[in-house]
Short mmCIF file of C-alpha atoms and ligand atoms in Angstrom, two decimals:
data_model
loop_
_atom_site.label_atom_id
_atom_site.label_comp_id
_atom_site.label_asym_id
_atom_site.label_seq_id
_atom_site.Cartn_x
_atom_site.Cartn_y
_atom_site.Cartn_z
CA MET A 739 15.40 4.56 -22.05
CA SER A 740 12.64 5.45 -19.57
CA TYR A 741 11.93 3.15 -16.63
CA PHE A 742 8.51 2.44 -18.11
CA GLU A 743 10.19 1.07 -21.25
CA GLN A 744 12.47 -1.11 -19.12
CA ILE A 745 9.58 -2.95 -17.46
CA ASP A 746 9.28 -6.63 -18.34
CA LYS A 747 5.53 -7.15 -18.78
CA GLU A 748 5.95 -10.88 -18.09
CA LYS A 749 7.41 -10.30 -14.62
CA LEU A 750 5.08 -7.74 -13.08
CA PRO A 751 4.38 -7.80 -9.36
CA SER A 752 0.69 -8.58 -8.85
CA HIS A 753 0.51 -6.36 -5.77
CA VAL A 754 2.49 -3.26 -4.82
CA ALA A 755 2.10 -1.75 -1.35
CA ILE A 756 3.38 1.71 -0.46
CA ILE A 757 4.25 3.43 2.81
CA MET A 758 3.79 7.04 1.75
CA ASP A 759 6.22 9.02 3.88
CA GLY A 760 7.83 12.45 3.92
CA ASN A 761 4.89 14.81 3.43
CA GLY A 762 5.79 16.83 6.53
CA ARG A 763 9.46 17.20 5.54
CA TRP A 764 8.47 18.11 1.98
CA ALA A 765 6.18 20.86 3.31
CA LYS A 766 8.89 22.16 5.64
CA SER A 767 11.40 22.28 2.78
CA HIS A 768 8.88 24.50 0.95
CA GLY A 769 8.45 26.72 4.02
CA GLN A 770 4.87 25.50 4.57
CA GLU A 771 2.73 23.76 7.21
CA ARG A 772 2.65 19.94 7.27
CA ILE A 773 -0.83 19.72 5.75
CA PHE A 774 0.49 21.40 2.57
CA GLY A 775 2.61 18.25 2.16
CA HIS A 776 -0.46 16.01 2.52
CA PHE A 777 -2.34 18.07 -0.10
CA ASN A 778 0.54 17.63 -2.52
CA GLY A 779 0.75 13.96 -1.56
CA VAL A 780 -2.58 13.41 -3.30
CA GLU A 781 -0.85 14.10 -6.63
CA ALA A 782 1.60 11.28 -5.88
CA VAL A 783 -1.33 8.99 -5.06
CA ARG A 784 -2.78 9.81 -8.48
CA ALA A 785 0.58 9.22 -10.17
CA SER A 786 1.08 5.83 -8.49
CA LEU A 787 -2.41 4.67 -9.38
CA LYS A 788 -1.91 5.78 -12.97
CA ALA A 789 1.44 3.98 -13.08
CA ALA A 790 0.00 0.75 -11.64
CA THR A 791 -2.88 0.88 -14.14
CA ARG A 792 -0.60 1.64 -17.09
CA ALA A 793 1.86 -1.12 -16.18
CA GLY A 794 -0.94 -3.65 -15.58
CA ILE A 795 -0.44 -4.20 -11.84
CA PRO A 796 -3.82 -5.32 -10.46
CA TYR A 797 -3.44 -4.45 -6.74
CA LEU A 798 -2.12 -1.26 -5.15
CA THR A 799 -2.26 -0.75 -1.36
CA LEU A 800 -1.52 2.63 0.20
CA TYR A 801 -0.85 3.23 3.90
CA ALA A 802 -2.97 6.37 4.21
CA PHE A 803 -3.60 6.49 7.99
CA SER A 804 -2.19 4.25 10.70
CA THR A 805 -3.75 3.64 14.12
CA GLU A 806 -0.72 5.49 15.53
CA ASN A 807 -1.49 8.58 13.40
CA TRP A 808 -4.32 9.52 15.84
CA ASN A 809 -1.50 10.74 18.11
CA ARG A 810 -0.65 13.59 15.72
CA PRO A 811 -1.87 17.14 16.50
CA LYS A 812 -5.71 17.31 16.37
CA GLU A 813 -5.67 19.84 13.50
CA GLU A 814 -3.48 17.58 11.38
CA VAL A 815 -5.70 14.53 11.99
CA GLU A 816 -8.80 16.59 11.07
CA ALA A 817 -7.12 17.95 7.97
CA LEU A 818 -6.09 14.44 6.88
CA MET A 819 -9.63 13.10 7.34
CA ASN A 820 -11.10 16.07 5.42
CA LEU A 821 -8.55 15.56 2.67
CA LEU A 822 -9.54 11.92 2.40
CA VAL A 823 -13.26 12.79 2.16
CA GLU A 824 -12.66 15.52 -0.43
CA THR A 825 -10.31 13.34 -2.46
CA ILE A 826 -12.85 10.50 -2.65
CA ILE A 827 -15.63 12.94 -3.63
CA ASN A 828 -13.45 14.61 -6.29
CA GLU A 829 -11.89 11.46 -7.75
CA ILE A 830 -14.60 8.83 -7.59
CA ASP A 831 -16.02 9.50 -11.10
CA GLU A 832 -12.60 9.19 -12.68
CA LEU A 833 -11.72 6.11 -10.62
CA ASP A 834 -14.94 4.46 -11.76
CA ARG A 835 -14.36 5.46 -15.40
CA ASN A 836 -10.88 3.94 -15.28
CA GLY A 837 -12.03 0.59 -13.91
CA VAL A 838 -10.61 1.13 -10.42
CA ARG A 839 -12.16 -0.83 -7.55
CA LEU A 840 -11.84 1.10 -4.29
CA CYS A 841 -11.27 -1.07 -1.20
CA ALA A 842 -10.27 -0.41 2.41
CA ILE A 843 -8.45 -2.32 5.13
CA GLY A 844 -8.19 -1.32 8.78
CA ASP A 845 -10.53 -0.47 11.61
CA THR A 846 -12.82 1.69 9.46
CA ASP A 847 -15.60 1.64 12.11
CA GLN A 848 -13.58 4.17 14.12
CA LEU A 849 -13.25 6.70 11.28
CA PRO A 850 -15.32 9.92 11.40
CA ASP A 851 -18.86 9.54 9.98
CA ALA A 852 -18.26 11.71 6.89
CA CYS A 853 -15.20 9.69 6.06
CA ARG A 854 -16.98 6.35 6.41
CA THR A 855 -19.94 7.56 4.36
CA GLN A 856 -17.84 8.66 1.38
CA LEU A 857 -15.53 5.68 1.66
CA PHE A 858 -18.33 3.11 1.63
CA ARG A 859 -20.20 5.00 -1.09
CA GLY A 860 -17.04 4.82 -3.21
CA ILE A 861 -16.47 1.15 -2.41
CA GLU A 862 -20.07 0.28 -3.29
CA ARG A 863 -20.02 2.26 -6.52
CA THR A 864 -16.79 0.69 -7.82
CA ARG A 865 -17.37 -2.82 -6.45
CA SER A 866 -17.59 -4.54 -9.86
CA ASN A 867 -14.60 -2.78 -11.46
CA ALA A 868 -11.80 -5.17 -12.31
CA LYS A 869 -8.81 -3.35 -13.79
CA VAL A 870 -7.02 -2.38 -10.60
CA SER A 871 -7.93 -2.58 -6.91
CA LEU A 872 -6.90 0.52 -4.95
CA ILE A 873 -6.74 -0.60 -1.32
CA LEU A 874 -6.57 2.21 1.23
CA ALA A 875 -5.17 1.23 4.63
CA LEU A 876 -7.14 3.48 6.98
CA ASN A 877 -6.85 3.35 10.75
CA TYR A 878 -4.76 0.29 10.01
CA SER A 879 -2.04 -1.45 11.96
CA ALA A 880 -0.78 -4.97 11.37
CA ARG A 881 -0.77 -5.88 15.06
CA TRP A 882 -4.41 -4.78 15.38
CA GLU A 883 -5.22 -6.91 12.35
CA ILE A 884 -3.35 -9.98 13.63
CA VAL A 885 -4.91 -9.70 17.11
CA ASN A 886 -8.34 -9.50 15.46
CA ALA A 887 -7.61 -12.57 13.35
CA VAL A 888 -6.51 -14.50 16.46
CA LYS A 889 -9.76 -13.48 18.21
CA THR A 890 -11.84 -14.59 15.21
CA ILE A 891 -10.08 -17.95 15.10
CA GLY A 892 -10.44 -18.40 18.88
CA ARG A 893 -14.18 -17.59 18.76
CA SER A 894 -14.74 -20.06 15.92
CA GLY A 895 -13.87 -22.95 18.24
CA ILE A 896 -11.79 -24.62 15.53
CA SER A 897 -9.55 -27.45 16.73
CA GLU A 898 -5.85 -26.64 17.15
CA GLU A 899 -4.59 -29.05 14.48
CA LYS A 900 -6.72 -27.30 11.85
CA ILE A 901 -5.04 -23.93 12.46
CA ASP A 902 -2.53 -23.23 9.69
CA ALA A 903 -1.06 -20.31 7.73
CA ASP A 904 -3.94 -20.34 5.22
CA LEU A 905 -6.49 -20.02 8.01
CA VAL A 906 -4.60 -17.05 9.49
CA SER A 907 -4.30 -15.40 6.03
CA ASN A 908 -8.03 -15.90 5.48
CA SER A 909 -8.83 -14.30 8.83
CA LEU A 910 -7.01 -11.03 7.99
CA THR A 911 -8.63 -7.94 6.44
CA THR A 912 -6.54 -8.62 3.31
CA ARG A 913 -8.12 -12.06 2.73
CA ASP A 914 -9.40 -11.03 -0.73
CA PHE A 915 -6.01 -9.86 -2.01
CA PRO A 916 -2.74 -11.62 -2.86
CA ASP A 917 0.24 -10.79 -0.61
CA PRO A 918 2.25 -7.80 -1.85
CA GLU A 919 5.27 -8.75 -3.94
CA LEU A 920 6.83 -5.30 -3.67
CA LEU A 921 6.73 -2.86 -0.73
CA ILE A 922 7.91 0.68 -1.37
CA ARG A 923 8.72 3.21 1.36
CA THR A 924 9.58 6.78 0.49
CA SER A 925 11.55 9.46 2.35
CA GLY A 926 14.68 7.51 3.29
CA GLU A 927 13.21 5.71 6.32
CA HIS A 928 14.01 2.00 6.49
CA ARG A 929 11.13 0.67 8.58
CA VAL A 930 7.90 -1.22 7.99
CA SER A 931 6.00 0.62 10.75
CA ASN A 932 3.36 -1.97 11.63
CA PHE A 933 2.22 -2.35 8.01
CA LEU A 934 1.08 -5.72 6.60
CA LEU A 935 3.51 -7.64 8.85
CA TRP A 936 2.04 -11.08 8.11
CA GLN A 937 1.61 -10.42 4.40
CA ILE A 938 5.17 -9.19 3.68
CA ALA A 939 6.90 -12.44 4.74
CA TYR A 940 8.37 -12.85 1.21
CA THR A 941 7.89 -9.34 -0.13
CA GLU A 942 10.75 -7.45 -1.78
CA LEU A 943 11.42 -4.15 0.03
CA TYR A 944 12.34 -1.00 -1.86
CA PHE A 945 13.43 2.19 -0.14
CA THR A 946 13.89 5.55 -1.82
CA ASP A 947 15.01 8.93 -0.45
CA THR A 948 12.34 10.68 -2.55
CA LEU A 949 9.74 12.40 -0.37
CA TRP A 950 6.19 11.22 -1.06
CA PRO A 951 4.89 14.39 -2.83
CA ASP A 952 7.78 14.06 -5.31
CA PHE A 953 7.11 10.38 -6.02
CA ASN A 954 5.93 10.33 -9.63
CA GLU A 955 5.13 7.75 -12.32
CA GLU A 956 8.77 7.22 -13.32
CA GLU A 957 9.75 6.70 -9.67
CA PHE A 958 7.09 3.99 -9.46
CA TYR A 959 8.36 2.28 -12.62
CA LYS A 960 11.94 2.55 -11.30
CA ALA A 961 10.89 0.56 -8.21
CA VAL A 962 9.21 -2.06 -10.42
CA VAL A 963 12.33 -2.41 -12.58
CA ASP A 964 14.47 -2.80 -9.44
CA PHE A 965 12.06 -5.50 -8.21
CA GLN A 966 12.38 -7.32 -11.52
CA HIS A 967 16.15 -7.57 -11.08
CA ARG A 968 15.86 -9.30 -7.71
CA GLU A 969 16.21 -13.05 -7.38
CA ARG A 970 13.21 -14.27 -5.39
CA ARG A 971 14.11 -17.57 -3.76
CA PHE A 972 11.45 -18.17 -1.10
CA GLY A 973 14.01 -20.06 1.01
CA LYS A 974 15.36 -22.17 -1.87
CA THR A 975 18.85 -22.04 -3.41
CA SER A 976 19.79 -20.14 -6.57
CA GLU A 977 20.23 -23.44 -8.43
CA GLN A 978 16.73 -24.58 -7.56
CA ILE A 979 15.26 -21.30 -8.82
CA SER A 980 17.44 -21.15 -11.94
CA PRO A 981 19.36 -24.43 -12.57
CA SER A 982 21.95 -22.63 -14.74
CA ALA A 983 23.07 -20.42 -11.82
CA GLN A 984 26.60 -21.33 -10.72
CA THR A 985 26.96 -19.41 -7.49
CA ASP A 986 24.69 -19.38 -4.50
CA LYS A 987 24.17 -15.76 -3.58
CA VAL A 988 24.03 -14.67 0.04
CA ARG A 989 20.46 -14.81 1.27
C1 FPP B 2291 3.30 10.47 5.85
O1 FPP B 2291 4.06 11.64 5.80
C2 FPP B 2291 1.97 10.64 5.26
C3 FPP B 2291 0.78 10.35 5.87
C4 FPP B 2291 0.70 9.85 7.24
C5 FPP B 2291 -0.52 10.57 5.22
C6 FPP B 2291 -0.63 10.17 3.80
C7 FPP B 2291 -1.77 10.88 3.18
C8 FPP B 2291 -1.82 11.38 1.91
C9 FPP B 2291 -0.74 11.22 0.93
C10 FPP B 2291 -2.98 12.15 1.43
C11 FPP B 2291 -4.29 11.50 1.28
C12 FPP B 2291 -4.30 10.12 0.81
C13 FPP B 2291 -5.24 9.57 0.02
C14 FPP B 2291 -5.21 8.12 -0.23
C15 FPP B 2291 -6.30 10.36 -0.62
P1 FPP B 2291 4.51 12.31 7.16
O2 FPP B 2291 3.47 13.32 7.53
O3 FPP B 2291 4.75 11.27 8.19
O4 FPP B 2291 5.85 13.02 6.75
P2 FPP B 2291 7.14 13.30 7.68
O5 FPP B 2291 7.70 11.96 8.03
O6 FPP B 2291 8.04 14.08 6.77
O7 FPP B 2291 6.68 14.08 8.86
#
């Protein structure tokens, strides 16, 4: 039975976030330059979006460029930015046709002009689509986002006793989206790398050795099926979650 067939439609995560990793290693294993891996990574982006749409998952966030990625060789940064611009130009018609709403989180003001222009054109054009939100994390880092939220709250002059978790959540760039329920990282690395640190407080983490360009639809469904077998307790006991459970599993 395929992983798609194993998915329980009643227990879908509402939001899947992905740290796309391993493009450079994939390229090297094919005897090519790193950017060849990024080019092929676009196919995996397409596959994941298709999988999320087909399964009925309404939010998909992809870590496309972190604030730390500026430290990569200049040619690689330029190539990544060009790839982003070209991908938006090439894909926007199909995204729109398929009911995809393009969104972005991160410090987008610092992106190159061409990138911002295409990104905001795409966001504007797909603004009223409702099937799936594709959220690109661009020039994003969670610490940048949290520092910004703290500054916003400080500037607002709100009294200390009114500051709570909801206020912080609503001051983040992700305020319009639910927290991810599943975070996937490819390429065998077991880190969260400054991604959505506030939002993943109760998120299930899924790590796979598959390098990003090889991550296909079935791999996505496999992660969803794995998620559906987890017991999500949010700090409670097994018995509170499912009264018939006899044993209290280790947290
Ligand atoms: C990580 O692999 C990948 C990135 C930093 C960039 C991801 C970009 C894409 C998949 C292409 C464009 C994306 C969109 C949304 C159009 P790595 O280079 O860190 O790989 P390594 O760890 O093997 O070196």
